[in-house]
Amino acid sequence: MSQFKGMDCKLRAEDYWGKWTRRNSRSWMMYAWMWCLLLSGGIVVPPVHGADTRPSQEPATNAAPTTITSRTMTVSNQENTAIFDGSVVLTRGRLVVHSDHMVVSFHPSRNGAESKRTAGATSANPPTSARVTGQDQKDRDTAPAVSERSIRMVEATGRVTIQKEDGHATCQRAVYYEDQKKIVLTGDPVAWQKGTRVSGKQIIMFLDEDRSVVEGDSRVIIDGEGGGKR
């Protein structure tokens, strides 16, 4: 899926909340909200050649920011989550991840100052979460800040596709675990890399070890030069 490697990050609140712009008013147009997550590492999916893979030759691009766009977004400080719905696209360098739904889970904040600042700026009894649709100023003003938060897990569900310069993968659910530096693909996962197609019940990508493991009914198809299979 991506180079989730070293995904401890701090959200740039000034970029996130300070540059909201309203899009054209055509009914079909999506209001895209952009989060710039400054990552200490990249988000790289190791190549999948079979049940176990060799390291990728592409160097990590640690400086590349991660951007998530979606039709709507819900932030819950109480639950330490940010939920993206509708045509979700995560982009980092040459990596692009598409899904219907994405949940970013954060480690609990070190103190409650952030939530208190947000509460004071909106109302004495703010809602647990604020749904951001980009349709009016009030929605933007009530969205709670989530800066100074480190990522614990990212879950993408619903027609997940992962595109990279040297390959791509599809599944119904992909979960990145920060503490283990791994991505688990389930729901008919399939990965393609340089003429090789790998599938199974579950594909696990160990980012620090630059390897992938296919579990359960694993199958590898290698295309010949003439387009045939062998």
Tab-separated table of C-alpha atoms in Angstrom:
chain	number	residue	atom	x	y	z
A	1	MET	CA	0.000	0.000	0.000
A	2	SER	CA	2.199	2.766	0.773
A	3	GLN	CA	5.060	3.992	2.595
A	4	PHE	CA	3.526	4.189	5.966
A	5	LYS	CA	6.996	3.716	7.359
A	6	GLY	CA	7.785	5.962	10.312
A	7	MET	CA	4.297	7.332	10.359
A	8	ASP	CA	4.635	9.248	13.647
A	9	CYS	CA	3.549	12.663	12.578
A	10	LYS	CA	2.257	16.026	13.634
A	11	LEU	CA	-0.581	17.538	11.701
A	12	ARG	CA	0.155	21.032	10.540
A	13	ALA	CA	-2.820	22.767	12.084
A	14	GLU	CA	-1.959	26.060	10.477
A	15	ASP	CA	-2.046	24.440	7.015
A	16	TYR	CA	-5.060	22.329	7.807
A	17	TRP	CA	-7.361	24.910	9.376
A	18	GLY	CA	-5.915	28.097	7.931
A	19	LYS	CA	-6.300	27.396	4.229
A	20	TRP	CA	-9.844	26.112	3.829
A	21	THR	CA	-11.225	27.281	0.511
A	22	ARG	CA	-14.701	26.785	-0.893
A	23	ARG	CA	-14.966	25.031	-4.224
A	24	ASN	CA	-17.141	25.808	-7.241
A	25	SER	CA	-20.843	25.419	-6.518
A	26	ARG	CA	-21.755	22.785	-9.123
A	27	SER	CA	-23.821	20.081	-7.450
A	28	TRP	CA	-21.614	17.249	-8.659
A	29	MET	CA	-18.358	18.770	-7.560
A	30	MET	CA	-16.645	17.251	-4.532
A	31	TYR	CA	-15.478	19.449	-1.674
A	32	ALA	CA	-11.973	18.106	-1.145
A	33	TRP	CA	-10.356	18.629	2.211
A	34	MET	CA	-6.626	18.346	2.425
A	35	TRP	CA	-4.639	17.214	5.440
A	36	CYS	CA	-0.899	17.631	5.266
A	37	LEU	CA	0.584	15.033	7.599
A	38	LEU	CA	4.286	15.612	8.132
A	39	LEU	CA	5.681	12.110	8.347
A	40	SER	CA	9.061	11.178	9.705
A	41	GLY	CA	9.100	8.266	7.246
A	42	GLY	CA	7.471	7.356	3.964
A	43	ILE	CA	4.505	5.202	3.006
A	44	VAL	CA	5.866	2.485	0.757
A	45	VAL	CA	4.427	-0.883	-0.193
A	46	PRO	CA	7.192	-3.439	-0.696
A	47	PRO	CA	6.973	-5.305	-4.007
A	48	VAL	CA	5.014	-8.564	-3.954
A	49	HIS	CA	6.533	-11.361	-6.043
A	50	GLY	CA	5.170	-14.305	-4.101
A	51	ALA	CA	4.678	-15.483	-0.562
A	52	ASP	CA	7.891	-13.664	0.403
A	53	THR	CA	9.401	-10.687	-1.424
A	54	ARG	CA	12.752	-8.996	-1.799
A	55	PRO	CA	13.489	-5.377	-0.802
A	56	SER	CA	12.362	-2.585	-3.073
A	57	GLN	CA	15.117	-0.679	-4.859
A	58	GLU	CA	13.221	2.601	-4.629
A	59	PRO	CA	14.600	4.867	-1.889
A	60	ALA	CA	12.244	6.210	0.736
A	61	THR	CA	11.176	9.818	0.286
A	62	ASN	CA	10.959	10.863	3.892
A	63	ALA	CA	10.346	14.512	3.090
A	64	ALA	CA	7.172	13.905	1.083
A	65	PRO	CA	3.982	15.021	2.855
A	66	THR	CA	0.818	12.922	2.908
A	67	THR	CA	-2.434	14.456	1.663
A	68	ILE	CA	-5.911	12.977	2.240
A	69	THR	CA	-8.921	14.276	0.324
A	70	SER	CA	-12.555	13.195	0.678
A	71	ARG	CA	-16.112	14.414	0.259
A	72	THR	CA	-16.698	14.706	4.014
A	73	MET	CA	-14.651	14.421	7.173
A	74	THR	CA	-15.547	13.851	10.827
A	75	VAL	CA	-13.091	14.556	13.647
A	76	SER	CA	-13.657	13.162	17.144
A	77	ASN	CA	-11.272	14.387	19.829
A	78	GLN	CA	-12.954	12.157	22.380
A	79	GLU	CA	-12.378	9.028	20.294
A	80	ASN	CA	-9.032	10.217	18.900
A	81	THR	CA	-10.090	9.622	15.295
A	82	ALA	CA	-10.523	11.390	11.988
A	83	ILE	CA	-13.002	9.749	9.591
A	84	PHE	CA	-12.987	10.392	5.843
A	85	ASP	CA	-15.934	9.384	3.651
A	86	GLY	CA	-16.631	9.445	-0.068
A	87	SER	CA	-13.998	9.179	-2.797
A	88	VAL	CA	-11.140	9.131	-0.298
A	89	VAL	CA	-7.703	9.606	-1.831
A	90	LEU	CA	-4.436	9.392	0.109
A	91	THR	CA	-1.429	10.687	-1.795
A	92	ARG	CA	2.220	10.596	-0.838
A	93	GLY	CA	4.785	11.197	-3.534
A	94	ARG	CA	4.124	8.637	-6.276
A	95	LEU	CA	1.884	6.536	-4.051
A	96	VAL	CA	-1.903	6.903	-4.360
A	97	VAL	CA	-4.481	5.019	-2.257
A	98	HIS	CA	-8.196	5.147	-3.083
A	99	SER	CA	-11.031	3.915	-0.852
A	100	ASP	CA	-14.651	4.620	0.010
A	101	HIS	CA	-13.906	5.134	3.710
A	102	MET	CA	-10.803	5.820	5.794
A	103	VAL	CA	-10.264	6.105	9.546
A	104	VAL	CA	-7.105	7.629	11.022
A	105	SER	CA	-6.658	6.726	14.703
A	106	PHE	CA	-4.369	8.789	16.912
A	107	HIS	CA	-2.638	8.124	20.186
A	108	PRO	CA	-4.390	9.985	23.039
A	109	SER	CA	-3.176	13.557	23.381
A	110	ARG	CA	-0.816	14.316	26.219
A	111	ASN	CA	-3.174	16.854	27.681
A	112	GLY	CA	-6.622	18.236	27.088
A	113	ALA	CA	-5.501	21.729	26.186
A	114	GLU	CA	-6.215	21.189	22.512
A	115	SER	CA	-9.828	20.181	23.075
A	116	LYS	CA	-10.332	23.019	25.539
A	117	ARG	CA	-9.080	25.553	23.012
A	118	THR	CA	-11.494	24.232	20.422
A	119	ALA	CA	-14.388	24.188	22.873
A	120	GLY	CA	-13.747	27.772	23.910
A	121	ALA	CA	-13.748	28.896	20.299
A	122	THR	CA	-17.082	27.257	19.441
A	123	SER	CA	-19.482	26.842	22.357
A	124	ALA	CA	-19.700	25.943	26.037
A	125	ASN	CA	-21.092	22.485	25.192
A	126	PRO	CA	-19.592	21.439	21.854
A	127	PRO	CA	-20.573	18.167	20.153
A	128	THR	CA	-18.297	15.160	20.450
A	129	SER	CA	-17.375	15.457	16.801
A	130	ALA	CA	-17.769	18.020	14.053
A	131	ARG	CA	-18.720	16.948	10.550
A	132	VAL	CA	-16.944	18.986	7.902
A	133	THR	CA	-18.648	19.176	4.519
A	134	GLY	CA	-17.193	22.470	3.339
A	135	GLN	CA	-20.602	23.900	2.568
A	136	ASP	CA	-20.626	26.788	5.003
A	137	GLN	CA	-18.421	28.729	7.368
A	138	LYS	CA	-20.086	27.282	10.458
A	139	ASP	CA	-18.933	23.761	9.566
A	140	ARG	CA	-15.369	24.963	9.215
A	141	ASP	CA	-15.447	26.874	12.483
A	142	THR	CA	-16.702	23.911	14.541
A	143	ALA	CA	-14.156	21.401	13.259
A	144	PRO	CA	-11.868	20.471	16.179
A	145	ALA	CA	-8.123	20.710	15.786
A	146	VAL	CA	-6.048	17.535	15.936
A	147	SER	CA	-2.548	18.936	15.777
A	148	GLU	CA	0.232	17.529	17.951
A	149	ARG	CA	-1.231	14.020	17.567
A	150	SER	CA	0.711	10.937	16.479
A	151	ILE	CA	-0.890	8.267	14.310
A	152	ARG	CA	-1.629	4.858	15.812
A	153	MET	CA	-3.453	3.166	12.928
A	154	VAL	CA	-4.923	3.893	9.500
A	155	GLU	CA	-7.790	1.778	8.128
A	156	ALA	CA	-9.023	2.017	4.533
A	157	THR	CA	-12.178	0.106	3.545
A	158	GLY	CA	-14.400	-0.259	0.501
A	159	ARG	CA	-12.951	-0.740	-2.981
A	160	VAL	CA	-9.393	-0.104	-1.849
A	161	THR	CA	-6.856	0.389	-4.626
A	162	ILE	CA	-3.179	1.083	-4.142
A	163	GLN	CA	-1.229	2.566	-7.029
A	164	LYS	CA	2.524	2.833	-7.166
A	165	GLU	CA	5.022	3.442	-9.934
A	166	ASP	CA	6.112	-0.207	-10.085
A	167	GLY	CA	2.879	-1.999	-9.183
A	168	HIS	CA	-0.579	-1.876	-7.674
A	169	ALA	CA	-2.911	-3.814	-5.373
A	170	THR	CA	-6.619	-4.081	-4.630
A	171	CYS	CA	-8.615	-5.294	-1.628
A	172	GLN	CA	-11.678	-4.467	0.430
A	173	ARG	CA	-9.793	-3.582	3.621
A	174	ALA	CA	-6.254	-2.390	4.313
A	175	VAL	CA	-4.984	-1.589	7.809
A	176	TYR	CA	-1.660	-0.015	8.752
A	177	TYR	CA	-0.350	-0.669	12.287
A	178	GLU	CA	2.188	1.939	13.360
A	179	ASP	CA	3.666	-0.019	16.284
A	180	GLN	CA	4.400	-3.076	14.126
A	181	LYS	CA	5.148	-1.165	10.926
A	182	LYS	CA	2.957	-3.468	8.873
A	183	ILE	CA	-0.021	-3.299	6.517
A	184	VAL	CA	-2.634	-6.067	6.413
A	185	LEU	CA	-4.741	-6.453	3.258
A	186	THR	CA	-7.928	-8.552	3.469
A	187	GLY	CA	-11.106	-8.970	1.450
A	188	ASP	CA	-9.947	-10.573	-1.816
A	189	PRO	CA	-6.489	-8.960	-1.789
A	190	VAL	CA	-4.578	-9.061	-5.069
A	191	ALA	CA	-1.188	-7.509	-5.850
A	192	TRP	CA	0.456	-6.985	-9.247
A	193	GLN	CA	4.149	-6.332	-9.812
A	194	LYS	CA	6.046	-6.508	-13.117
A	195	GLY	CA	3.913	-9.211	-14.688
A	196	THR	CA	3.354	-11.146	-11.456
A	197	ARG	CA	-0.095	-11.483	-9.895
A	198	VAL	CA	-0.331	-12.610	-6.255
A	199	SER	CA	-3.539	-13.357	-4.357
A	200	GLY	CA	-4.655	-15.048	-1.136
A	201	LYS	CA	-6.919	-14.652	1.858
A	202	GLN	CA	-4.546	-12.153	3.447
A	203	ILE	CA	-1.462	-10.242	2.360
A	204	ILE	CA	0.778	-8.841	5.101
A	205	MET	CA	3.387	-6.240	4.259
A	206	PHE	CA	6.220	-5.859	6.787
A	207	LEU	CA	7.608	-2.434	5.990
A	208	ASP	CA	10.767	-2.443	8.116
A	209	GLU	CA	11.760	-5.840	6.724
A	210	ASP	CA	10.898	-5.004	3.101
A	211	ARG	CA	8.934	-8.210	2.628
A	212	SER	CA	5.370	-9.377	2.104
A	213	VAL	CA	3.671	-12.621	3.115
A	214	VAL	CA	0.589	-14.127	1.482
A	215	GLU	CA	-1.523	-16.323	3.760
A	216	GLY	CA	-4.345	-18.739	2.918
A	217	ASP	CA	-4.944	-20.141	-0.569
A	218	SER	CA	-2.005	-18.197	-1.944
A	219	ARG	CA	-1.694	-18.149	-5.712
A	220	VAL	CA	0.970	-16.684	-7.991
A	221	ILE	CA	0.497	-16.128	-11.725
A	222	ILE	CA	3.466	-15.040	-13.841
A	223	ASP	CA	2.753	-13.607	-17.277
A	224	GLY	CA	5.069	-14.705	-20.071
A	225	GLU	CA	6.635	-12.276	-22.515
A	226	GLY	CA	3.940	-13.055	-25.058
A	227	GLY	CA	1.181	-12.308	-22.570
A	228	GLY	CA	0.550	-15.960	-21.714
A	229	LYS	CA	0.570	-17.471	-18.235
A	230	ARG	CA	2.976	-20.045	-16.894
